[in-house]
Coordinates of C-alpha atoms in Angstrom, one line a residue:
M1 CA 4.9 6.6 7.4
Q2 CA 2.0 4.6 5.8
T3 CA 2.5 1.8 8.3
L4 CA 2.2 4.3 11.2
L5 CA -0.8 6.3 9.8
S6 CA -2.8 3.3 8.8
H7 CA -3.3 2.4 12.4
F8 CA -5.3 5.6 13.1
S9 CA -9.0 6.2 12.5
P10 CA -10.5 9.6 11.6
D11 CA -11.8 10.0 15.2
V12 CA -8.3 10.3 16.6
P13 CA -8.4 13.3 18.9
A14 CA -5.2 14.8 17.5
S15 CA -3.8 16.6 14.4
I16 CA -0.7 15.0 12.9
V17 CA 2.0 17.3 11.3
V18 CA 4.7 15.7 9.2
V19 CA 8.0 16.9 7.8
Q20 CA 9.5 14.7 5.1
H21 CA 12.7 15.6 3.4
M22 CA 11.4 15.6 -0.2
P23 CA 11.4 18.0 -3.1
P24 CA 8.3 20.2 -3.8
R25 CA 6.5 18.0 -6.4
F26 CA 6.9 14.8 -4.4
T27 CA 5.2 16.0 -1.1
K28 CA 1.9 16.7 -2.9
S29 CA 1.9 13.2 -4.5
L30 CA 2.9 11.6 -1.2
A31 CA -0.1 13.3 0.5
K32 CA -2.5 12.2 -2.2
R33 CA -1.2 8.7 -2.1
L34 CA -1.4 8.4 1.7
D35 CA -4.9 10.0 1.6
G36 CA -6.1 7.2 -0.6
L37 CA -4.4 4.5 1.6
C38 CA -5.3 5.7 5.1
S39 CA -8.6 6.5 6.8
L40 CA -7.2 9.8 8.0
H41 CA -7.5 12.9 5.8
V42 CA -3.9 13.5 4.5
T43 CA -3.1 16.7 2.7
E44 CA -0.1 18.8 1.7
A45 CA -0.2 21.7 4.2
E46 CA -1.2 25.2 3.1
D47 CA -0.3 28.4 4.8
G48 CA -3.0 29.5 7.2
Q49 CA -4.7 26.1 7.1
P50 CA -6.4 25.4 10.5
L51 CA -5.5 22.2 12.2
Q52 CA -8.3 19.6 12.7
N53 CA -8.4 16.4 14.6
G54 CA -8.2 13.3 12.4
S55 CA -6.1 15.1 9.8
V56 CA -2.5 14.8 8.6
Y57 CA -0.6 17.8 7.3
I58 CA 2.6 17.2 5.3
A59 CA 5.0 20.1 4.9
P60 CA 5.4 21.0 1.2
G61 CA 8.9 20.6 -0.2
D62 CA 11.1 23.7 0.1
F63 CA 9.0 25.3 2.9
H64 CA 9.5 25.3 6.6
M65 CA 6.3 24.4 8.4
R66 CA 5.4 25.7 11.8
V67 CA 2.3 25.4 13.9
V68 CA 1.1 28.8 15.2
S69 CA -1.9 30.1 17.2
S70 CA -4.8 31.0 15.0
P71 CA -6.5 34.4 15.4
K72 CA -9.8 32.5 15.4
G73 CA -8.7 30.2 18.2
G74 CA -6.9 26.8 17.9
F75 CA -3.9 26.3 15.8
Q76 CA -2.9 26.7 12.1
I77 CA -0.1 26.0 9.7
S78 CA 2.5 28.7 8.8
L79 CA 4.7 28.0 5.8
R80 CA 7.8 30.1 5.1
K81 CA 10.8 29.9 2.8
D82 CA 13.3 30.9 5.5
P83 CA 16.9 29.7 4.9
P84 CA 17.5 26.0 5.4
Y85 CA 18.0 24.9 9.0
G86 CA 20.7 22.4 9.5
G87 CA 20.8 22.0 5.7
H88 CA 17.1 21.2 5.4
R89 CA 14.0 23.0 4.2
P90 CA 11.6 21.8 5.4
S91 CA 13.2 21.0 8.8
V92 CA 11.8 18.7 11.5
D93 CA 13.6 20.9 14.1
V94 CA 11.8 24.0 12.9
L95 CA 8.4 22.3 13.2
F96 CA 9.1 20.8 16.6
H97 CA 10.5 24.1 18.0
S98 CA 7.3 25.9 16.8
L99 CA 5.2 23.5 18.9
V100 CA 6.9 24.1 22.2
V101 CA 6.6 27.9 22.0
L102 CA 2.9 28.0 21.5
P103 CA 1.2 30.2 24.1
S104 CA -1.1 27.4 25.2
P105 CA 0.7 24.3 23.9
P106 CA -1.4 21.3 23.3
R107 CA -0.3 17.9 24.7
L108 CA 2.8 17.1 22.5
F109 CA 4.0 13.9 21.1
G110 CA 7.2 14.0 19.0
V111 CA 8.0 11.1 16.8
L112 CA 11.2 10.7 14.7
L113 CA 11.1 8.1 11.9
T114 CA 13.9 6.8 9.6
G115 CA 16.1 9.4 7.9
M116 CA 19.6 10.6 7.3
G117 CA 21.3 13.2 9.5
R118 CA 20.4 14.8 12.7
D119 CA 17.4 16.8 11.8
G120 CA 14.7 16.5 14.6
A121 CA 17.0 15.7 17.5
E122 CA 17.2 19.3 18.8
G123 CA 13.4 19.7 18.4
L124 CA 12.6 16.4 20.0
A125 CA 14.8 17.4 23.0
A126 CA 12.8 20.7 23.2
I127 CA 9.5 18.7 23.2
K128 CA 10.8 16.5 26.0
A129 CA 12.0 19.5 28.0
S130 CA 8.6 21.1 27.7
G131 CA 6.9 18.0 29.1
G132 CA 6.0 16.3 25.9
T133 CA 6.4 12.7 25.0
T134 CA 9.0 11.5 22.6
I135 CA 9.4 8.4 20.4
A136 CA 12.1 7.3 18.0
E137 CA 11.9 4.5 15.5
A138 CA 14.0 1.5 16.4
E139 CA 17.0 0.6 14.2
E140 CA 15.5 -2.7 13.3
S141 CA 12.7 -1.1 11.3
C142 CA 14.6 1.9 9.9
I143 CA 15.8 2.1 6.4
V144 CA 18.3 4.8 7.6
F145 CA 18.9 5.1 11.3
G146 CA 20.5 8.5 11.3
M147 CA 17.8 10.8 12.6
P148 CA 16.4 8.5 15.3
K149 CA 19.9 7.5 16.4
A150 CA 20.9 11.2 16.8
A151 CA 17.9 11.8 19.1
I152 CA 18.6 8.6 21.1
E153 CA 22.2 9.6 21.6
K154 CA 21.0 13.0 22.8
G155 CA 19.1 11.3 25.5
C156 CA 15.8 12.9 24.7
V157 CA 13.7 9.8 23.7
D158 CA 11.1 8.2 26.0
W159 CA 10.5 5.2 23.8
V160 CA 12.4 3.5 21.0
L161 CA 10.0 1.3 19.1
P162 CA 9.7 -0.4 15.7
V163 CA 7.4 1.5 13.4
D164 CA 4.6 -1.0 13.7
Q165 CA 4.4 -0.5 17.5
I166 CA 4.6 3.4 17.5
A167 CA 0.9 3.9 16.6
E168 CA -0.3 1.6 19.4
R169 CA 1.9 3.4 21.9
L170 CA 0.5 6.7 20.7
K171 CA -3.0 5.5 21.1
E172 CA -2.3 4.5 24.7
L173 CA -0.7 7.8 25.4
I174 CA -3.5 9.8 23.9
E175 CA -6.0 7.6 25.9
W176 CA -8.1 7.1 22.9

């Protein structure tokens, strides 16, 4: 994730929301570490927190993270301790599904990086079906190829790229 995020500058015209399968205490320290290593502002997400361009929001361990419409306009984070989805809380699928049901969905880019299991494949398919763009990390740069492989096999991935090429492709797609 550090490799990917380090390619972006704070003027990126997008918010980045991240689900990492980690226990509660570790997500806060991950956010703090990445915040010190990247030029983007990285934080562990908080319920009700508004999304801002140039910022990264990491789901806290043991909470599902969704993006919802804000009563003040724009979008905000919603955190819930709903039952695990596909054995995970937080779940990538829960996050991705929340994006495609927004009343005025933003331009969506779904990215699946290294990880075990199938979490994220369903949600990535939903992003693609809604007109979004999807990217999966290539096996050559994955520590564990399970999650990207599941999405690739599902046929819902536009690009399969090594992690060091994903940021450049996203920059081209965002036209930034």
